[in-house]
Short mmCIF file of C-alpha atoms and ligand atoms in Angstrom, two decimals:
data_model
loop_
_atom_site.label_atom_id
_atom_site.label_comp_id
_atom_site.label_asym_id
_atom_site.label_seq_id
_atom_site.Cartn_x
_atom_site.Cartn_y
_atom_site.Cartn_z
CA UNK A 645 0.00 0.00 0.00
CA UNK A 646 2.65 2.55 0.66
CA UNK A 647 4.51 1.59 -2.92
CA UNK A 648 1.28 2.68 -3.86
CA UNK A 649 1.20 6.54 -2.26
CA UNK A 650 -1.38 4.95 0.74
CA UNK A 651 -0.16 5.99 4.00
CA UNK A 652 -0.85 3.82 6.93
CA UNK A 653 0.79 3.30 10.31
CA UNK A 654 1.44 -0.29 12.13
CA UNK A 655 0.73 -0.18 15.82
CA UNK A 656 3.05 -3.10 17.26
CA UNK A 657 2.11 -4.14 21.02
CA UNK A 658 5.82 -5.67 20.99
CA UNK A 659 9.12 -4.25 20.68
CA UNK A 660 10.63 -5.29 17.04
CA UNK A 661 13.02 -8.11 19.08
CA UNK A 662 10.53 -9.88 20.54
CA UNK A 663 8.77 -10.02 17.40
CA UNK A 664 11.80 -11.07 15.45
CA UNK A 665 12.76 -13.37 18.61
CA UNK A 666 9.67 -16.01 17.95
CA UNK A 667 10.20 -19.10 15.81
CA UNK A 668 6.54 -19.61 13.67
CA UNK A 669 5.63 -20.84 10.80
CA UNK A 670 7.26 -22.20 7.45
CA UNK A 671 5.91 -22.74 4.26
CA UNK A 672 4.22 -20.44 2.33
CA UNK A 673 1.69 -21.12 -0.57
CA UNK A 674 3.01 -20.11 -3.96
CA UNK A 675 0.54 -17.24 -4.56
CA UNK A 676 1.76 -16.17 -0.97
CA UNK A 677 5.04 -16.07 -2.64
CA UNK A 678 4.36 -13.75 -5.12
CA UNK A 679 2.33 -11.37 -2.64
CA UNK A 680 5.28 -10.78 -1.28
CA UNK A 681 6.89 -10.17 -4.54
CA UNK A 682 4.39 -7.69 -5.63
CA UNK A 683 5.05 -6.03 -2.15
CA UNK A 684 9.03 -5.92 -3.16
CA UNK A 685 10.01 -8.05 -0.33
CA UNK A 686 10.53 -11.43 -2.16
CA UNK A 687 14.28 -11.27 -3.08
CA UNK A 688 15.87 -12.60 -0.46
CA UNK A 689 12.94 -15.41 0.11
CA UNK A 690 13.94 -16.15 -3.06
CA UNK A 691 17.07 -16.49 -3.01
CA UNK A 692 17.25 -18.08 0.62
CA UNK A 693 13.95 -20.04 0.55
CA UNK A 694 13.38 -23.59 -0.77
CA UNK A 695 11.32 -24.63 -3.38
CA UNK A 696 9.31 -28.07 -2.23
CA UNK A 697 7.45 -30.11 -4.88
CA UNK A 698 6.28 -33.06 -2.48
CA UNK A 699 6.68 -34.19 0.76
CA UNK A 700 5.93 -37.26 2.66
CA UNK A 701 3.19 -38.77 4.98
CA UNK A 702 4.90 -42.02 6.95
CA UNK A 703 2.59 -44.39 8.67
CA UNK A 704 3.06 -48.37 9.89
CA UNK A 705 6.71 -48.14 9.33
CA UNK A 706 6.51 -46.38 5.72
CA UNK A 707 6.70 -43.21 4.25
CA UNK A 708 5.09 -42.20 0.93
CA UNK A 709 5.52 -39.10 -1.04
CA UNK A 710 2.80 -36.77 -2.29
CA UNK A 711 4.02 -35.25 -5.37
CA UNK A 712 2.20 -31.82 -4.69
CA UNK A 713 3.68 -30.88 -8.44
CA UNK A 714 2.22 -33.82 -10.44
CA UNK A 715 -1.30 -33.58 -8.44
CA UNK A 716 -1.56 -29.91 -8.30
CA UNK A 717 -0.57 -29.20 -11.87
CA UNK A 718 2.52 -27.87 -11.53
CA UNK A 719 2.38 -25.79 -8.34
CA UNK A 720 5.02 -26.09 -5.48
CA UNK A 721 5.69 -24.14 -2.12
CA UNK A 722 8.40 -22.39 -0.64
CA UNK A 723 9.95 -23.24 3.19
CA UNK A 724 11.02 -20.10 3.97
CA UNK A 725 10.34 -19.14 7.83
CA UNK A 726 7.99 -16.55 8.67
CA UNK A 727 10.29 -14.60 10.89
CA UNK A 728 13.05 -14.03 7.84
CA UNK A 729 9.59 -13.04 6.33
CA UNK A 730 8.63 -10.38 8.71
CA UNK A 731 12.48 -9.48 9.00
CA UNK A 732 12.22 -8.30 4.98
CA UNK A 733 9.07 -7.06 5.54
CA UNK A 734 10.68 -4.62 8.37
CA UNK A 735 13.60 -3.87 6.52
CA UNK A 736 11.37 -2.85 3.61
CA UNK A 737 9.34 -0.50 5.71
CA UNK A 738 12.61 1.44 7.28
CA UNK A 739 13.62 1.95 3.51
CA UNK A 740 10.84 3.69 2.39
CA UNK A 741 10.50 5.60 5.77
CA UNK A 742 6.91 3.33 6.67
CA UNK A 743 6.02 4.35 10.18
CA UNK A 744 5.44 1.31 12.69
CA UNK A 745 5.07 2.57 16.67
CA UNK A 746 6.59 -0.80 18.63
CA UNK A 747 5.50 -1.08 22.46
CA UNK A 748 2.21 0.95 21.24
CA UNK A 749 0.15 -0.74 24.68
CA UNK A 750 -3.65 -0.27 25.16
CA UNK A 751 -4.54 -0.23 22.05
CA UNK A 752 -8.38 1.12 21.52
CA UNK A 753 -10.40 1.07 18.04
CA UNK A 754 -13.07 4.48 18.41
CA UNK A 755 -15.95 5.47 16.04
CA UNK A 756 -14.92 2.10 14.13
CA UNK A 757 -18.82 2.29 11.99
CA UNK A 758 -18.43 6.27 11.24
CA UNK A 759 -16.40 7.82 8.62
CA UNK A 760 -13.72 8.92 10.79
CA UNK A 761 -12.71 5.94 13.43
CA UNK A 762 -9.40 6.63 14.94
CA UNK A 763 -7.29 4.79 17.31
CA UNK A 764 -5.79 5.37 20.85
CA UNK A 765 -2.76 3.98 22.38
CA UNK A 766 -0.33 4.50 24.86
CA UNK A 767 3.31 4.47 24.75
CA UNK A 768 5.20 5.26 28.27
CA UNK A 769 3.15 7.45 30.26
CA UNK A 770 1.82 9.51 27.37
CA UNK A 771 -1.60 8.46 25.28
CA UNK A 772 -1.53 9.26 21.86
CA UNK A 773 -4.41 9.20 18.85
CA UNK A 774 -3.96 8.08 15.19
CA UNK A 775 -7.25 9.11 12.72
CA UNK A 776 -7.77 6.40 10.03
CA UNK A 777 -10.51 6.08 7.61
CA UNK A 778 -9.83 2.30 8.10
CA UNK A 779 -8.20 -0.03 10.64
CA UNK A 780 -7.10 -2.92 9.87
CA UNK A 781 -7.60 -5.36 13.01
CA UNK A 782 -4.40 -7.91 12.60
CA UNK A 783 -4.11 -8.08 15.62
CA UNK A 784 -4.06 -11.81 16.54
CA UNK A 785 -6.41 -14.14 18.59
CA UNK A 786 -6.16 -12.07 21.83
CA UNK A 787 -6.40 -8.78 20.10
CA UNK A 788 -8.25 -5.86 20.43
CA UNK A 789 -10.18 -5.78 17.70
CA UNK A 790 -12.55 -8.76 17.21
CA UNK A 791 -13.48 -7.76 20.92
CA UNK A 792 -14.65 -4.64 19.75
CA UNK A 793 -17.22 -6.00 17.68
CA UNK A 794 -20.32 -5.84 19.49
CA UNK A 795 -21.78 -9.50 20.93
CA UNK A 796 -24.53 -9.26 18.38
CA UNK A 797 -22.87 -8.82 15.52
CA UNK A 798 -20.13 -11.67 16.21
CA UNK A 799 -20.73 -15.09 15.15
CA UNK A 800 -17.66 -17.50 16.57
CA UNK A 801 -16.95 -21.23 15.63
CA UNK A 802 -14.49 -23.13 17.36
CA UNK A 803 -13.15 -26.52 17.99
CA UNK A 804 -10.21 -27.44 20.65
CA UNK A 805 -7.77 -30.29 20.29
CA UNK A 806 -6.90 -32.84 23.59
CA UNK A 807 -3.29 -32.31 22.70
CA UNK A 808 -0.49 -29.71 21.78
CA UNK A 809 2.72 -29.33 19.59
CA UNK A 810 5.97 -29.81 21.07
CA UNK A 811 8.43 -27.96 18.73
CA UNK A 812 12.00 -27.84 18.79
CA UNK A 813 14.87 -26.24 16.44
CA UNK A 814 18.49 -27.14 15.86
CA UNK A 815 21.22 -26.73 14.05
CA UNK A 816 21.40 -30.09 12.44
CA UNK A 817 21.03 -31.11 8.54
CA UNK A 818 17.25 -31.68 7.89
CA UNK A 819 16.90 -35.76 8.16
CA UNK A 820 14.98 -35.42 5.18
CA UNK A 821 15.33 -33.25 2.46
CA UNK A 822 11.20 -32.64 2.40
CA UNK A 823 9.11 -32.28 4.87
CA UNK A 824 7.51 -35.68 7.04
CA UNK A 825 4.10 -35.98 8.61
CA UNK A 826 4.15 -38.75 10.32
CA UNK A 827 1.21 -41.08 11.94
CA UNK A 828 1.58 -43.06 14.75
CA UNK A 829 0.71 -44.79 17.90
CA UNK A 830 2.26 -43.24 20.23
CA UNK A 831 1.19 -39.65 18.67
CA UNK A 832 1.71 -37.09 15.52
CA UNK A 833 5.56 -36.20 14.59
CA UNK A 834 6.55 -33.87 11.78
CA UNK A 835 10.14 -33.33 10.59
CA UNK A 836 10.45 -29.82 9.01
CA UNK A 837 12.71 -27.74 8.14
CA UNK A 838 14.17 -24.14 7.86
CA UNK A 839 16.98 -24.77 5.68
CA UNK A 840 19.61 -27.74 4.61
CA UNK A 841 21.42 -26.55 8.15
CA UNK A 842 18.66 -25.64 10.43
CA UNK A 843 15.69 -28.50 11.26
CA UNK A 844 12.29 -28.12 13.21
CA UNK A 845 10.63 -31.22 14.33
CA UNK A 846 7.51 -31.32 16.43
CA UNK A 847 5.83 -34.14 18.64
CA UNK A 848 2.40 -34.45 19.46
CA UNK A 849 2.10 -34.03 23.20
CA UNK A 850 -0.56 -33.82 26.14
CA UNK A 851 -2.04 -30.21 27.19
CA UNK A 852 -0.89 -30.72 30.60
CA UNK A 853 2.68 -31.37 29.33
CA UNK A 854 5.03 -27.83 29.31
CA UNK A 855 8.41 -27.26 27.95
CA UNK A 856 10.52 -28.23 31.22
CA UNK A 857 9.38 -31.99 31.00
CA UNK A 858 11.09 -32.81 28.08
CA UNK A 859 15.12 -32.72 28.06
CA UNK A 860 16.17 -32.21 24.67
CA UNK A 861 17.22 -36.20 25.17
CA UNK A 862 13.96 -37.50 25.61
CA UNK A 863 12.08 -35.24 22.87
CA UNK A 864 14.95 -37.06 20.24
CA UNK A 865 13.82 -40.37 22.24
CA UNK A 866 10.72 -39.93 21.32
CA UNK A 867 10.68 -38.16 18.10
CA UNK A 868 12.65 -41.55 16.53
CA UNK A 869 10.10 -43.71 18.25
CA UNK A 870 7.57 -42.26 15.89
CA UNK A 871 9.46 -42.37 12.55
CA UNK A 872 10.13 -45.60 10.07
CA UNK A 873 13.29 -47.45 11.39
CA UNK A 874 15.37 -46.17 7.85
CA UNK A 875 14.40 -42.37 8.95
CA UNK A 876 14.96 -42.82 12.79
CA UNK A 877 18.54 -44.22 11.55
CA UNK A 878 19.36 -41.16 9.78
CA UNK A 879 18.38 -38.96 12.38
CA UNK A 880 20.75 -36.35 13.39
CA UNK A 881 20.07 -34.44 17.17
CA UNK A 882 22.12 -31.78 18.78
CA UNK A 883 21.58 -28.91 20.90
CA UNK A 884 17.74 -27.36 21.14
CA UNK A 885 17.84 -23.77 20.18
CA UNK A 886 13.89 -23.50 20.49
CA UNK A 887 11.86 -25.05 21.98
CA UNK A 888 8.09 -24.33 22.97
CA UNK A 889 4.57 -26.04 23.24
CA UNK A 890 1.51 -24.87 20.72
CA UNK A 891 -2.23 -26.08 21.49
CA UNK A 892 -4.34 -26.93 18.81
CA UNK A 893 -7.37 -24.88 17.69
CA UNK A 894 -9.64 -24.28 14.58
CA UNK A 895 -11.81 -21.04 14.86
CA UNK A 896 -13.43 -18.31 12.97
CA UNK A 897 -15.06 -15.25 14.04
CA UNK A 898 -17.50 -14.09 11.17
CA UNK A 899 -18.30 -11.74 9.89
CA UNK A 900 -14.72 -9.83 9.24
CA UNK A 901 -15.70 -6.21 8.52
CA UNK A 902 -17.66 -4.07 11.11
CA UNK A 903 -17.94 -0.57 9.95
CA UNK A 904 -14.60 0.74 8.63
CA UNK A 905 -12.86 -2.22 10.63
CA UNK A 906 -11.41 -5.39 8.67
CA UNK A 907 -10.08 -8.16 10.45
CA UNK A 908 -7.08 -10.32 9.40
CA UNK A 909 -5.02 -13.38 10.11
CA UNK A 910 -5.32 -14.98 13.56
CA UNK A 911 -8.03 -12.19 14.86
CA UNK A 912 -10.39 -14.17 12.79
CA UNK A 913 -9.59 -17.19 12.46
CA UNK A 914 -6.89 -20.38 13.52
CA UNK A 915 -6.41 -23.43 12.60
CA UNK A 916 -4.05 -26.20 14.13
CA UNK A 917 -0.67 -26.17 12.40
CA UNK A 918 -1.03 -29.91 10.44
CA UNK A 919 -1.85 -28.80 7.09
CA UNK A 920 0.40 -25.12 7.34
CA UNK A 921 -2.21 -22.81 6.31
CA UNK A 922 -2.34 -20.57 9.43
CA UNK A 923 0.49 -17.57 8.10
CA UNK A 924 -1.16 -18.33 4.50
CA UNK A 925 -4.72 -18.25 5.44
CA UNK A 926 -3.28 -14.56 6.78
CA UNK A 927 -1.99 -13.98 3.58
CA UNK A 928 -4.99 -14.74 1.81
CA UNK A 929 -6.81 -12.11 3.91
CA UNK A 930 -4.17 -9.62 3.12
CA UNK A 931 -4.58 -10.22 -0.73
CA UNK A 932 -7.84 -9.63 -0.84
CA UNK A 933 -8.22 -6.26 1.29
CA UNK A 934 -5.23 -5.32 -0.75
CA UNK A 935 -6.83 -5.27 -3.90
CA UNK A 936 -10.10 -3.85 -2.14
CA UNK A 937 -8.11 -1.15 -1.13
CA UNK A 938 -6.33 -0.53 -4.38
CA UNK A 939 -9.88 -0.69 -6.09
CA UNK A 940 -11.16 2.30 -3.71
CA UNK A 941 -8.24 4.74 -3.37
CA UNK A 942 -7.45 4.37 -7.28
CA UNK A 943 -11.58 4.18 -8.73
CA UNK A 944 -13.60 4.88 -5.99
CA UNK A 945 -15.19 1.79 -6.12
CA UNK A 946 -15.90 -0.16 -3.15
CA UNK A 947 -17.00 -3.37 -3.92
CA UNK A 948 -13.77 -5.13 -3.31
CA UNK A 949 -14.38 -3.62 0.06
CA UNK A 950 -18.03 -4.62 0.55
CA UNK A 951 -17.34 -7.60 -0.23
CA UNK A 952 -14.25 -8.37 1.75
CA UNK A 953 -15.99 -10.43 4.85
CA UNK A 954 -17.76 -12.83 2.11
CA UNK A 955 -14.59 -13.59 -0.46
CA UNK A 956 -12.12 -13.98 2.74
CA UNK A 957 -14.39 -16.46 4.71
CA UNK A 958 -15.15 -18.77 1.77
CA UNK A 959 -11.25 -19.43 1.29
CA UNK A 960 -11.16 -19.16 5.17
CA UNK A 961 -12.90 -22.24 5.82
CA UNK A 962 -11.59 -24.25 2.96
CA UNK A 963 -8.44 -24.02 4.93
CA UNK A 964 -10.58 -24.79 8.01
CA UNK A 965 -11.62 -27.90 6.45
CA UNK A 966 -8.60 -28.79 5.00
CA UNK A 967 -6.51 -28.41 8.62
CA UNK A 968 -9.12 -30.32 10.19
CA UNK A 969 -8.58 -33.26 7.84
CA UNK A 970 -5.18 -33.27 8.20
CA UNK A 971 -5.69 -33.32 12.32
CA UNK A 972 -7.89 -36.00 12.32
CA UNK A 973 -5.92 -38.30 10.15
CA UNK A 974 -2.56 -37.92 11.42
CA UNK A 975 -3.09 -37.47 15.76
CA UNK A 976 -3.44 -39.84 18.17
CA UNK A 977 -6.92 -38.79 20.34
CA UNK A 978 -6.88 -39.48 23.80
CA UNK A 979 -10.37 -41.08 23.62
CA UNK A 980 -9.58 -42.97 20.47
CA UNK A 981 -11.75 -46.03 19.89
CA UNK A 982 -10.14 -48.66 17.70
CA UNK A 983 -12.65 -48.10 15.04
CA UNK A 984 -11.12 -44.90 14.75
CA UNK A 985 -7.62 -46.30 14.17
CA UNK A 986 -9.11 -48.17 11.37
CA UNK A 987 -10.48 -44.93 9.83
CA UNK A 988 -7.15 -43.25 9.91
CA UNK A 989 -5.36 -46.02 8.37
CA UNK A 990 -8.26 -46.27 5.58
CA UNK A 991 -8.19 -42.62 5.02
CA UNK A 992 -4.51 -42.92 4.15
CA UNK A 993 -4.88 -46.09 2.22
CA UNK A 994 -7.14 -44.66 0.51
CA UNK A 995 -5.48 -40.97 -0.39
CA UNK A 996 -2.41 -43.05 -1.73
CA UNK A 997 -4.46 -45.43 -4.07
CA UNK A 998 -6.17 -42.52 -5.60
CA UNK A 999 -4.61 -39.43 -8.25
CA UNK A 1000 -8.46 -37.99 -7.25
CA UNK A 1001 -7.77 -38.00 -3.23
CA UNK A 1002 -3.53 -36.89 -3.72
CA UNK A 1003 -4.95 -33.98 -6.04
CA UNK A 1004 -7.28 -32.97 -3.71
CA UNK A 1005 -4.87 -32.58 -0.90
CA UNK A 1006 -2.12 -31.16 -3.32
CA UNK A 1007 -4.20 -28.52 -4.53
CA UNK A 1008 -5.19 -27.68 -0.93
CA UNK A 1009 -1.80 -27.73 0.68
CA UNK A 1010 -0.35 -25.43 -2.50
CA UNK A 1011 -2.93 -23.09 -2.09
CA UNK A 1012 -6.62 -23.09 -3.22
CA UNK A 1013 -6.83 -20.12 -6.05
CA UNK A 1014 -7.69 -16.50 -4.88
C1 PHB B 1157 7.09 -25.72 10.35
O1 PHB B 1157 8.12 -25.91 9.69
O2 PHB B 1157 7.10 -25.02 11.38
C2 PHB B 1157 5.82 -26.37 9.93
C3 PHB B 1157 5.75 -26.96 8.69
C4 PHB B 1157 4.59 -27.57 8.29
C5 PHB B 1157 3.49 -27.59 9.12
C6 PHB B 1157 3.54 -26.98 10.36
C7 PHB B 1157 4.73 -26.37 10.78
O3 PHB B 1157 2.35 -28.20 8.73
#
């Protein structure tokens, strides 16, 4: 928006450290990818990141790939982590002299349905006042600004998960040069990645497990416990440099416009991190109000903006749907009946002996179209 002569100001709760301090997400959708090269931030994801046409789903002792390239008709995704992302994305804004106020605290949306909202916030001691003809609530889950939407207005879905993610990162090769979901008794493991030097598995754990009950020792114990024996073998451990403990939760908060406000990314909506669309379903979000906004400042025409709530929920859900699937097959639930075993192992039977089912989920995991 500000390549395009829109001014706007970022109100940042945190201070830019402890922003660039967190370890999130990883692989972004291709049309994420070339948001961020519209935006004139993709040079050094591209030059850094990694291309990945397939990755692998292991289960009873076996992994198999999913070609996303072959099933999705030629798409791919990039691993490239989010905080390198937001890292350009700063740099970007300091270039072209983009204000963003860090440790902005009490942050308060006013007027949001008139013409001229505006917001307060307080840095220090002093209180300060930004006027707006929009705000854009990206905010996150325990934001500000989905709480501002009155009770009757605000419709909210959600669904919890008896379990968390137990994530750790080292400096170790990658044991496998794409990514591996795996399934198994003892609980959900993933090997990712940052890059051919940097790994980042996660273990499915209880809710009432934290961080200081697993030595890095044990998490390698058990993170080889739930790969194929040839994988296990190759695994190489070392030193945690991260490590930290993620619940599980789908939700969406509809609708995502109330008066001049627009919500985006986790304000809205999350979903659990299995199929990786939570930083792209942000993206999505971002697309969309960007080309509303482009349509209104440049033609004065608003429907990209009227219809913003409508065109960002429909690909919301999909993504919804798609992380749910992924959940269900691939965790171990506490109240798991062996029927349900059965299920899981049929659902993945059945994905691999069908180009219909591994298109599906390739065209999904890529990125659904805009
Ligand atoms: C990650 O690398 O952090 C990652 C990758 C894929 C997922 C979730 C997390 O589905």
């Amino acid at each position: 928006m500000h390549l395009q002569g829109i001014d706007t100001v970022v109100l940042e709760q945190r201070s830019r450290e402890y922003v660039l301090g967190r370890i999130r997400a990883g692989v972004l959708e291709h049309g994420f990818a070339d948001l961020m090269r519209t935006a004139q931030c993709g040079d050094r994801m591209d030059a850094e990141g990694e291309i990945h046409d397939g990755f692998f789903i292991a289960y009873n002792g076996t992994k198999r790939r999913v070609d996303l390239k072959k099933y999705s008709g030629g798409s791919s995704v990039v691993v490239y982590g989010q905080t390198e992302l937001t890292r350009d994305l700063y740099e970007a804004r300091v270039k072209l002299n983009g204000v963003v106020i860090h440790n902005a605290e009490d942050v308060k949306p006013h007027d949001i349905t008139s013409k001229a909202p505006y917001l307060t916030y307080r840095k220090g001691d002093d209180i300060h006042r930004v006027d707006c003809e929009f705000i854009i609530g990206a905010d996150g889950f325990h934001g500000v600004s989905r709480k501002s939407i009155p009770d009757d207005v605000l419709n909210e879905f959600e669904r919890t998960y008896p379990f968390g993610w137990l994530g750790v990162l080292s400096r170790t090769k990658p044991v496998s040069p794409e990514l591996i979901y795996a399934r198994h008794e003892r609980g959900f493991a993933l090997c990712s990645l940052r890059s051919q030097v940097l790994s980042r598995y996660y273990i499915q754990v209880p809710l009432t497990d934290s961080v200081e009950d697993w030595s890095d020792e044990d998490f390698w114990t058990e993170l080889k416990h739930r790969l194929p024996n040839d994988v296990a073998d190759q695994l190489i451990t070392g030193p945690s440099i991260e490590k930290s403990i993620a619940p599980l939760r789908s939700f969406v908060a509809e609708p995502m416009r109330y008066g001049n406000m627009f919500l985006a990314g986790d304000s809205a909506h999350i979903v659990p991190p299995t199929g990786a669309r939570g930083l792209n379903s942000a993206a999505s979000d971002i697309f969309y109000l960007y080309h509303a906004m482009m349509d209104y400042y440049k033609k004065g025409d608003e429907k990209g903006l009227e219809e913003y709530s409508g065109k960002a929920l429909a690909r919301v859900w999909k993504a919804q749907r798609f992380s749910w699937w992924m959940t269900m097959m691939l965790h171990r639930f506490p109240d798991q009946i062996t029927y349900d075993g059965r299920l899981q192992d049929t659902e993945l039977e059945y994905l691999f002996s069908s180009e219909t089912a591994l298109g599906s989920l390739a065209e999904n995991y890529v990125g659904l179209p805009f």
